[in-house]
Tab-separated table of C-alpha atoms in Angstrom:
chain	number	residue	atom	x	y	z
A	565	MET	CA	-3.211	42.125	10.469
A	566	GLY	CA	-4.460	38.600	9.980
A	567	TYR	CA	-5.175	36.261	6.974
A	568	LYS	CA	-8.281	35.782	4.992
A	569	VAL	CA	-8.817	32.014	5.161
A	570	VAL	CA	-11.111	29.685	3.249
A	571	VAL	CA	-12.004	26.332	4.461
A	572	VAL	CA	-13.241	24.126	1.480
A	573	GLY	CA	-15.125	20.982	2.516
A	574	ALA	CA	-16.060	22.459	5.883
A	575	THR	CA	-18.968	20.014	6.744
A	576	GLY	CA	-16.729	16.938	6.554
A	577	ASN	CA	-14.814	15.377	9.253
A	578	VAL	CA	-11.507	16.812	8.398
A	579	GLY	CA	-13.041	20.304	7.530
A	580	ARG	CA	-14.653	20.605	10.911
A	581	GLU	CA	-11.452	19.553	12.579
A	582	MET	CA	-9.602	22.319	10.619
A	583	LEU	CA	-11.875	24.859	11.945
A	584	ASN	CA	-11.427	23.497	15.492
A	585	ILE	CA	-7.694	23.602	15.133
A	586	LEU	CA	-7.521	27.247	13.514
A	587	ASP	CA	-9.359	28.303	16.559
A	588	GLU	CA	-7.293	26.351	19.190
A	589	ARG	CA	-4.118	27.490	17.847
A	590	ALA	CA	-5.197	31.043	17.520
A	591	PHE	CA	-4.299	31.336	13.860
A	592	PRO	CA	-4.336	35.032	12.918
A	593	ILE	CA	-7.550	35.387	10.940
A	594	GLU	CA	-8.940	38.567	9.580
A	595	GLU	CA	-11.860	36.954	7.766
A	596	ILE	CA	-13.033	33.411	7.310
A	597	ALA	CA	-15.241	31.684	4.749
A	598	VAL	CA	-16.530	28.081	4.770
A	599	LEU	CA	-17.341	26.415	1.569
A	600	ALA	CA	-19.137	23.183	0.586
A	601	SER	CA	-20.950	21.506	-2.266
A	602	ARG	CA	-24.409	22.614	-3.242
A	603	ARG	CA	-25.603	19.599	-1.449
A	604	SER	CA	-24.439	20.943	1.775
A	605	LEU	CA	-25.196	24.636	1.228
A	606	GLY	CA	-26.288	26.651	4.216
A	607	THR	CA	-25.176	23.996	6.605
A	608	GLU	CA	-23.958	25.591	9.789
A	609	VAL	CA	-20.558	24.887	11.228
A	610	SER	CA	-18.812	25.968	14.431
A	611	PHE	CA	-15.721	28.153	14.647
A	612	GLY	CA	-14.850	29.085	18.205
A	613	ASP	CA	-17.883	30.755	19.650
A	614	ARG	CA	-19.157	31.626	16.138
A	615	THR	CA	-21.440	29.760	13.924
A	616	LEU	CA	-20.822	30.054	10.213
A	617	LYS	CA	-22.919	29.152	7.138
A	618	THR	CA	-21.459	27.296	4.221
A	619	GLN	CA	-21.364	28.962	0.927
A	620	ASP	CA	-21.356	27.334	-2.540
A	621	LEU	CA	-17.785	26.217	-3.645
A	622	ALA	CA	-18.812	26.375	-7.391
A	623	ALA	CA	-19.760	30.073	-7.203
A	624	PHE	CA	-17.041	31.326	-4.878
A	625	ASP	CA	-14.536	33.852	-5.821
A	626	PHE	CA	-11.119	33.387	-4.268
A	627	THR	CA	-9.691	36.709	-5.411
A	628	GLY	CA	-8.322	38.588	-2.315
A	629	TRP	CA	-8.216	35.454	-0.105
A	630	ASP	CA	-4.823	34.476	1.230
A	631	ILE	CA	-5.021	30.669	2.038
A	632	ALA	CA	-7.604	27.980	1.194
A	633	LEU	CA	-7.464	24.789	3.150
A	634	PHE	CA	-8.923	22.133	0.839
A	635	ALA	CA	-10.524	19.088	2.623
A	636	VAL	CA	-12.487	17.629	-0.448
A	637	GLY	CA	-11.862	14.647	-2.639
A	638	SER	CA	-9.439	14.561	-5.587
A	639	GLU	CA	-12.267	15.250	-8.101
A	640	ALA	CA	-13.487	18.509	-6.599
A	641	THR	CA	-10.010	19.483	-5.799
A	642	LYS	CA	-9.052	18.932	-9.453
A	643	GLU	CA	-11.675	21.415	-10.618
A	644	TYR	CA	-11.454	24.114	-7.937
A	645	ALA	CA	-7.837	24.168	-6.536
A	646	PRO	CA	-6.297	25.505	-9.886
A	647	LYS	CA	-9.085	28.044	-9.891
A	648	ALA	CA	-8.304	29.321	-6.281
A	649	ALA	CA	-4.526	29.315	-7.059
A	650	SER	CA	-4.976	31.168	-10.196
A	651	GLN	CA	-6.846	33.812	-8.452
A	652	GLY	CA	-3.904	34.362	-6.005
A	653	CYS	CA	-4.939	32.315	-3.058
A	654	VAL	CA	-2.416	29.702	-1.811
A	655	VAL	CA	-4.099	26.213	-1.528
A	656	ILE	CA	-3.143	23.676	1.102
A	657	ASP	CA	-4.724	20.518	-0.393
A	658	ASN	CA	-5.506	17.518	1.776
A	659	SER	CA	-6.410	15.158	-1.190
A	660	SER	CA	-3.899	12.763	-2.905
A	661	LEU	CA	-4.157	14.687	-6.106
A	662	TYR	CA	-0.834	16.986	-6.024
A	663	ARG	CA	1.311	14.983	-3.542
A	664	MET	CA	3.625	13.560	-6.139
A	665	ASP	CA	3.551	16.485	-8.595
A	666	PRO	CA	7.163	17.750	-8.873
A	667	ASP	CA	6.083	21.434	-8.901
A	668	VAL	CA	4.044	21.116	-5.644
A	669	PRO	CA	5.848	20.779	-2.185
A	670	LEU	CA	4.678	17.930	0.006
A	671	VAL	CA	5.183	19.098	3.584
A	672	VAL	CA	5.194	17.931	7.055
A	673	PRO	CA	6.437	21.057	9.108
A	674	GLU	CA	8.482	19.000	11.753
A	675	VAL	CA	10.385	17.323	8.832
A	676	ASN	CA	10.687	19.593	5.776
A	677	ALA	CA	9.254	22.983	6.594
A	678	ASP	CA	11.480	24.876	4.217
A	679	ALA	CA	9.880	22.934	1.311
A	680	VAL	CA	6.896	25.342	1.665
A	681	LEU	CA	8.770	27.984	-0.309
A	682	GLY	CA	8.246	25.885	-3.385
A	683	TYR	CA	4.602	26.826	-3.296
A	684	THR	CA	5.312	29.625	-5.820
A	685	LYS	CA	5.274	27.274	-8.794
A	686	LYS	CA	1.611	26.403	-8.778
A	687	ASN	CA	0.372	28.243	-5.534
A	688	ILE	CA	-0.443	24.880	-4.104
A	689	ILE	CA	1.128	22.906	-1.247
A	690	ALA	CA	0.066	19.257	-0.577
A	691	ASN	CA	-0.667	17.525	2.724
A	692	PRO	CA	0.626	13.930	2.906
A	693	ASN	CA	-1.355	10.811	3.478
A	694	CYS	CA	-2.402	10.414	7.079
A	695	SER	CA	-0.312	7.289	7.710
A	696	THR	CA	2.748	8.876	6.137
A	697	ALA	CA	2.552	12.176	8.156
A	698	GLN	CA	2.679	10.528	11.651
A	699	MET	CA	5.382	8.098	10.508
A	700	VAL	CA	7.803	10.645	8.976
A	701	VAL	CA	7.526	12.784	12.317
A	702	ALA	CA	8.847	9.775	14.001
A	703	LEU	CA	11.396	8.830	11.624
A	704	LYS	CA	13.001	12.330	10.937
A	705	PRO	CA	14.942	12.760	14.061
A	706	LEU	CA	16.349	9.245	13.950
A	707	HIS	CA	17.278	9.543	10.258
A	708	ASP	CA	19.233	12.803	11.187
A	709	ARG	CA	21.330	10.767	13.694
A	710	ALA	CA	21.768	7.357	12.091
A	711	LYS	CA	20.566	7.552	8.488
A	712	ILE	CA	17.670	5.175	7.739
A	713	LYS	CA	18.167	2.501	5.065
A	714	ARG	CA	14.989	0.546	5.182
A	715	VAL	CA	11.549	0.768	6.922
A	716	VAL	CA	8.948	-2.176	7.172
A	717	VAL	CA	5.740	-0.686	8.538
A	718	SER	CA	2.481	-2.406	9.302
A	719	THR	CA	-0.481	-0.056	9.944
A	720	TYR	CA	-3.690	-0.293	11.939
A	721	GLN	CA	-5.848	2.410	10.474
A	722	SER	CA	-9.159	3.698	11.819
A	723	VAL	CA	-12.354	4.012	9.861
A	724	SER	CA	-12.470	7.922	10.002
A	725	GLY	CA	-9.721	7.741	7.598
A	726	THR	CA	-12.374	6.737	5.167
A	727	GLY	CA	-15.041	9.205	6.121
A	728	LYS	CA	-18.318	9.673	7.907
A	729	ASP	CA	-20.105	6.822	6.147
A	730	ALA	CA	-17.359	4.391	7.380
A	731	ILE	CA	-17.783	5.648	10.964
A	732	ASP	CA	-21.547	4.991	10.617
A	733	GLU	CA	-20.941	1.593	9.147
A	734	LEU	CA	-18.695	0.445	12.071
A	735	TRP	CA	-21.229	1.949	14.524
A	736	ASN	CA	-24.325	0.265	12.957
A	737	GLN	CA	-22.601	-3.049	12.281
A	738	THR	CA	-21.398	-3.308	15.871
A	739	LYS	CA	-24.917	-2.566	17.213
A	740	GLY	CA	-26.372	-5.060	14.701
A	741	MET	CA	-24.344	-7.836	16.028
A	742	TYR	CA	-26.272	-7.603	19.306
A	743	VAL	CA	-29.753	-6.766	18.049
A	744	PRO	CA	-31.400	-9.524	16.081
A	745	GLY	CA	-32.995	-8.097	12.848
A	746	GLN	CA	-30.550	-5.139	12.768
A	747	GLU	CA	-27.572	-6.707	11.130
A	748	VAL	CA	-25.756	-4.479	8.591
A	749	ALA	CA	-24.134	-5.726	5.483
A	750	PRO	CA	-20.863	-4.214	4.275
A	751	SER	CA	-21.301	-1.310	1.802
A	752	VAL	CA	-18.416	1.078	2.467
A	753	TYR	CA	-15.992	-1.760	3.018
A	754	PRO	CA	-15.711	-5.012	0.949
A	755	ARG	CA	-15.764	-7.026	4.247
A	756	GLN	CA	-17.512	-6.587	7.648
A	757	ILE	CA	-15.428	-4.060	9.620
A	758	ALA	CA	-17.071	-4.714	13.200
A	759	PHE	CA	-14.853	-7.077	15.189
A	760	ASN	CA	-12.744	-7.654	12.065
A	761	VAL	CA	-9.551	-6.374	10.286
A	762	ILE	CA	-9.378	-5.686	6.539
A	763	PRO	CA	-5.898	-5.916	4.824
A	764	HIS	CA	-6.964	-3.561	2.058
A	765	ILE	CA	-6.944	0.226	2.016
A	766	ASP	CA	-7.528	2.033	-1.404
A	767	VAL	CA	-7.246	0.107	-4.729
A	768	PHE	CA	-4.997	-2.896	-5.588
A	769	MET	CA	-2.132	-2.233	-7.888
A	770	GLU	CA	-0.446	-4.554	-10.451
A	771	ASP	CA	2.420	-5.666	-8.078
A	772	GLY	CA	-0.233	-6.853	-5.393
A	773	GLY	CA	0.298	-3.897	-3.141
A	774	THR	CA	-2.500	-1.327	-2.516
A	775	LYS	CA	-2.286	2.437	-3.414
A	776	GLU	CA	-2.145	3.352	0.336
A	777	GLU	CA	0.953	1.207	0.680
A	778	TRP	CA	2.531	2.691	-2.489
A	779	LYS	CA	1.705	6.268	-1.088
A	780	MET	CA	3.579	5.667	2.114
A	781	MET	CA	6.669	4.475	0.098
A	782	VAL	CA	6.717	7.366	-2.441
A	783	GLU	CA	5.595	10.067	-0.062
A	784	THR	CA	8.324	9.132	2.453
A	785	LYS	CA	11.000	9.374	-0.302
A	786	LYS	CA	9.686	12.736	-1.317
A	787	ILE	CA	9.340	14.233	2.176
A	788	LEU	CA	12.290	12.576	3.890
A	789	ASP	CA	14.899	10.999	1.645
A	790	PRO	CA	14.636	9.421	-1.700
A	791	SER	CA	17.203	6.814	-0.748
A	792	ILE	CA	15.012	5.200	2.053
A	793	LYS	CA	13.459	1.769	1.021
A	794	LEU	CA	10.049	1.256	2.543
A	795	THR	CA	7.521	-1.627	2.353
A	796	ALA	CA	4.053	-1.275	4.060
A	797	THR	CA	1.099	-3.391	4.800
A	798	CYS	CA	-1.904	-1.234	5.571
A	799	VAL	CA	-4.901	-2.487	7.601
A	800	ARG	CA	-8.167	-1.042	8.294
A	801	VAL	CA	-9.314	-1.905	12.054
A	802	PRO	CA	-12.576	-1.229	13.891
A	803	VAL	CA	-11.433	1.846	15.624
A	804	PHE	CA	-13.211	5.243	15.039
A	805	VAL	CA	-10.392	7.641	15.246
A	806	GLY	CA	-6.589	7.142	15.597
A	807	HIS	CA	-4.045	5.326	13.299
A	808	SER	CA	-1.365	3.067	14.811
A	809	GLU	CA	1.829	1.719	13.205
A	810	ALA	CA	4.359	-0.977	14.069
A	811	ILE	CA	7.601	0.360	12.494
A	812	ASN	CA	10.662	-1.677	11.931
A	813	ILE	CA	13.752	0.524	11.085
A	814	GLU	CA	17.093	-0.412	9.582
A	815	PHE	CA	19.794	2.172	10.046
A	816	GLU	CA	23.242	2.510	8.331
A	817	GLU	CA	24.908	2.726	11.756
A	818	PHE	CA	24.112	1.392	15.129
A	819	LEU	CA	21.529	3.396	17.197
A	820	ASP	CA	20.984	2.343	20.790
A	821	GLU	CA	17.301	2.183	21.998
A	822	ASP	CA	18.032	4.401	24.849
A	823	GLU	CA	19.716	7.191	22.631
A	824	ALA	CA	16.710	6.850	20.307
A	825	ARG	CA	14.256	7.275	23.092
A	826	ASP	CA	16.185	10.453	24.301
A	827	ILE	CA	16.235	11.814	20.676
A	828	LEU	CA	12.511	11.197	20.254
A	829	ARG	CA	11.800	12.886	23.638
A	830	GLU	CA	13.359	16.129	22.365
A	831	ALA	CA	11.859	15.971	18.788
A	832	PRO	CA	9.127	18.404	17.667
A	833	GLY	CA	5.686	16.997	17.685
A	834	VAL	CA	6.515	13.751	19.382
A	835	MET	CA	5.516	12.385	22.736
A	836	VAL	CA	7.281	9.375	24.177
A	837	ILE	CA	5.312	7.190	26.494
A	838	ASP	CA	7.299	4.077	26.893
A	839	LYS	CA	7.232	2.071	30.125
A	840	ARG	CA	7.793	-1.550	30.121
A	841	GLU	CA	4.797	-2.463	32.104
A	842	PRO	CA	1.051	-3.117	31.489
A	843	GLY	CA	-0.407	0.079	30.164
A	844	GLY	CA	2.949	1.765	29.578
A	845	TYR	CA	2.151	2.537	25.990
A	846	VAL	CA	-0.208	4.700	23.953
A	847	THR	CA	-3.380	3.278	22.148
A	848	PRO	CA	-5.703	5.121	19.700
A	849	VAL	CA	-8.098	5.756	22.496
A	850	GLU	CA	-5.628	8.120	24.350
A	851	CYS	CA	-4.526	9.876	21.225
A	852	VAL	CA	-7.848	11.362	20.131
A	853	GLY	CA	-7.971	15.140	20.192
A	854	ASP	CA	-4.269	15.447	20.746
A	855	PHE	CA	-1.727	17.211	18.497
A	856	ALA	CA	1.246	14.869	19.312
A	857	THR	CA	2.479	11.818	17.536
A	858	PHE	CA	2.894	9.260	20.295
A	859	ILE	CA	5.820	6.868	20.250
A	860	SER	CA	5.959	3.655	22.453
A	861	ARG	CA	7.513	0.141	22.598
A	862	ILE	CA	10.995	1.496	21.455
A	863	ARG	CA	13.426	-1.515	21.420
A	864	GLN	CA	16.423	-2.991	19.584
A	865	ASP	CA	15.793	-5.496	16.797
A	866	SER	CA	18.483	-8.098	17.257
A	867	THR	CA	17.619	-9.954	14.012
A	868	ILE	CA	19.310	-7.202	11.775
A	869	GLU	CA	22.586	-5.352	12.300
A	870	ASN	CA	21.318	-1.895	13.110
A	871	GLY	CA	17.628	-2.361	13.885
A	872	LEU	CA	14.927	-0.685	15.965
A	873	ASN	CA	11.280	-1.314	16.530
A	874	LEU	CA	8.871	1.225	17.645
A	875	TRP	CA	4.995	1.739	18.015
A	876	CYS	CA	3.441	5.081	16.610
A	877	VAL	CA	0.053	6.273	17.315
A	878	SER	CA	-1.562	9.527	16.226
A	879	ASP	CA	-5.213	11.186	15.668
A	880	ASN	CA	-5.500	10.794	11.961
A	881	LEU	CA	-8.043	13.660	11.714
A	882	ARG	CA	-5.488	15.849	13.401
A	883	LYS	CA	-1.690	15.178	12.584
A	884	GLY	CA	-2.798	13.049	9.754
A	885	ALA	CA	-4.835	15.865	8.127
A	886	ALA	CA	-6.362	18.954	9.696
A	887	LEU	CA	-3.385	19.828	12.165
A	888	ASN	CA	-0.768	19.259	9.525
A	889	ALA	CA	-2.702	21.573	7.161
A	890	VAL	CA	-2.962	24.416	9.709
A	891	GLN	CA	0.725	23.861	10.655
A	892	ILE	CA	1.664	24.212	6.813
A	893	ALA	CA	-0.519	27.450	6.922
A	894	GLU	CA	1.468	28.711	9.954
A	895	VAL	CA	4.726	28.014	8.311
A	896	LEU	CA	3.591	29.730	5.045
A	897	GLY	CA	2.739	32.823	7.126
A	898	GLN	CA	6.110	32.879	8.835
A	899	LYS	CA	8.283	32.186	5.822
A	900	ALA	CA	6.499	33.612	2.914
A	901	LEU	CA	3.195	35.672	3.442
A	902	LYS	CA	4.158	37.536	6.635
A	903	LYS	CA	0.894	38.997	7.587
A	904	GLY	CA	-0.065	37.556	10.987
């Protein structure tokens, strides 16, 4: 017995990665359907050694299907996720639409797997923001030991978090810097992304922060602990895949850097690579294609009473999106649907 699984948005970066990860993790599948907009209808995508043709999302009947992994924008999700849920299919949504809905669990399986059981209210489970997901995987085991008071995080986020057009813009702008007459003006981003960094992700809010920074704050509170104070500065960098974060943590009690390192080595989903030598840390290049959240540069912060600094890197298309969604499906199967 396996599950009848639908991947919505199967032609996009995250949708394709979902198909790869379902195959890699041998998720128990009885039948699979891949959906896309009419614009991408008939496009072929790979699933293991099979080639699948996309079907029309607008015309699809979700009745009898168990799980739908949604990897489309909020507008399409708003229209089709409630339809799928009402037809008895559990939706695992990668968009931001339902994350802060009190009736929809927001889940990172290494952190709050039991929250999955709250899916019954709307038949929907939300996947967190990519930058939040990797961070809370690192924070959870430390919070269990010493209780986190405050987090200050600066992110260095790759262009794949924006989508395929952003990947193309970085590639073409980079080439254009060296080929006279092939210069590419910014269109996806408000400034040139090649050889540059842009301190602006998502829309600006009234307080001067961006929505990405707000997401990191409110999602951390919902997933991990509402008492944690968090401030973020989110920056887009000229990297294709892999988000990095410099995280400063203030605890309620002292936590030694060596104990923190030992705790993180044992934590689910975490890989510690932390040698105090040139190259003794992880960068986005090394994390691509991996399931782990990598932690490096663990050290005491002597400027506050109970402080630690660390460096956190993960493949944003995997742990930040597709992998987390598939892990939610695995937990949902184990704890609720129980077919696989």
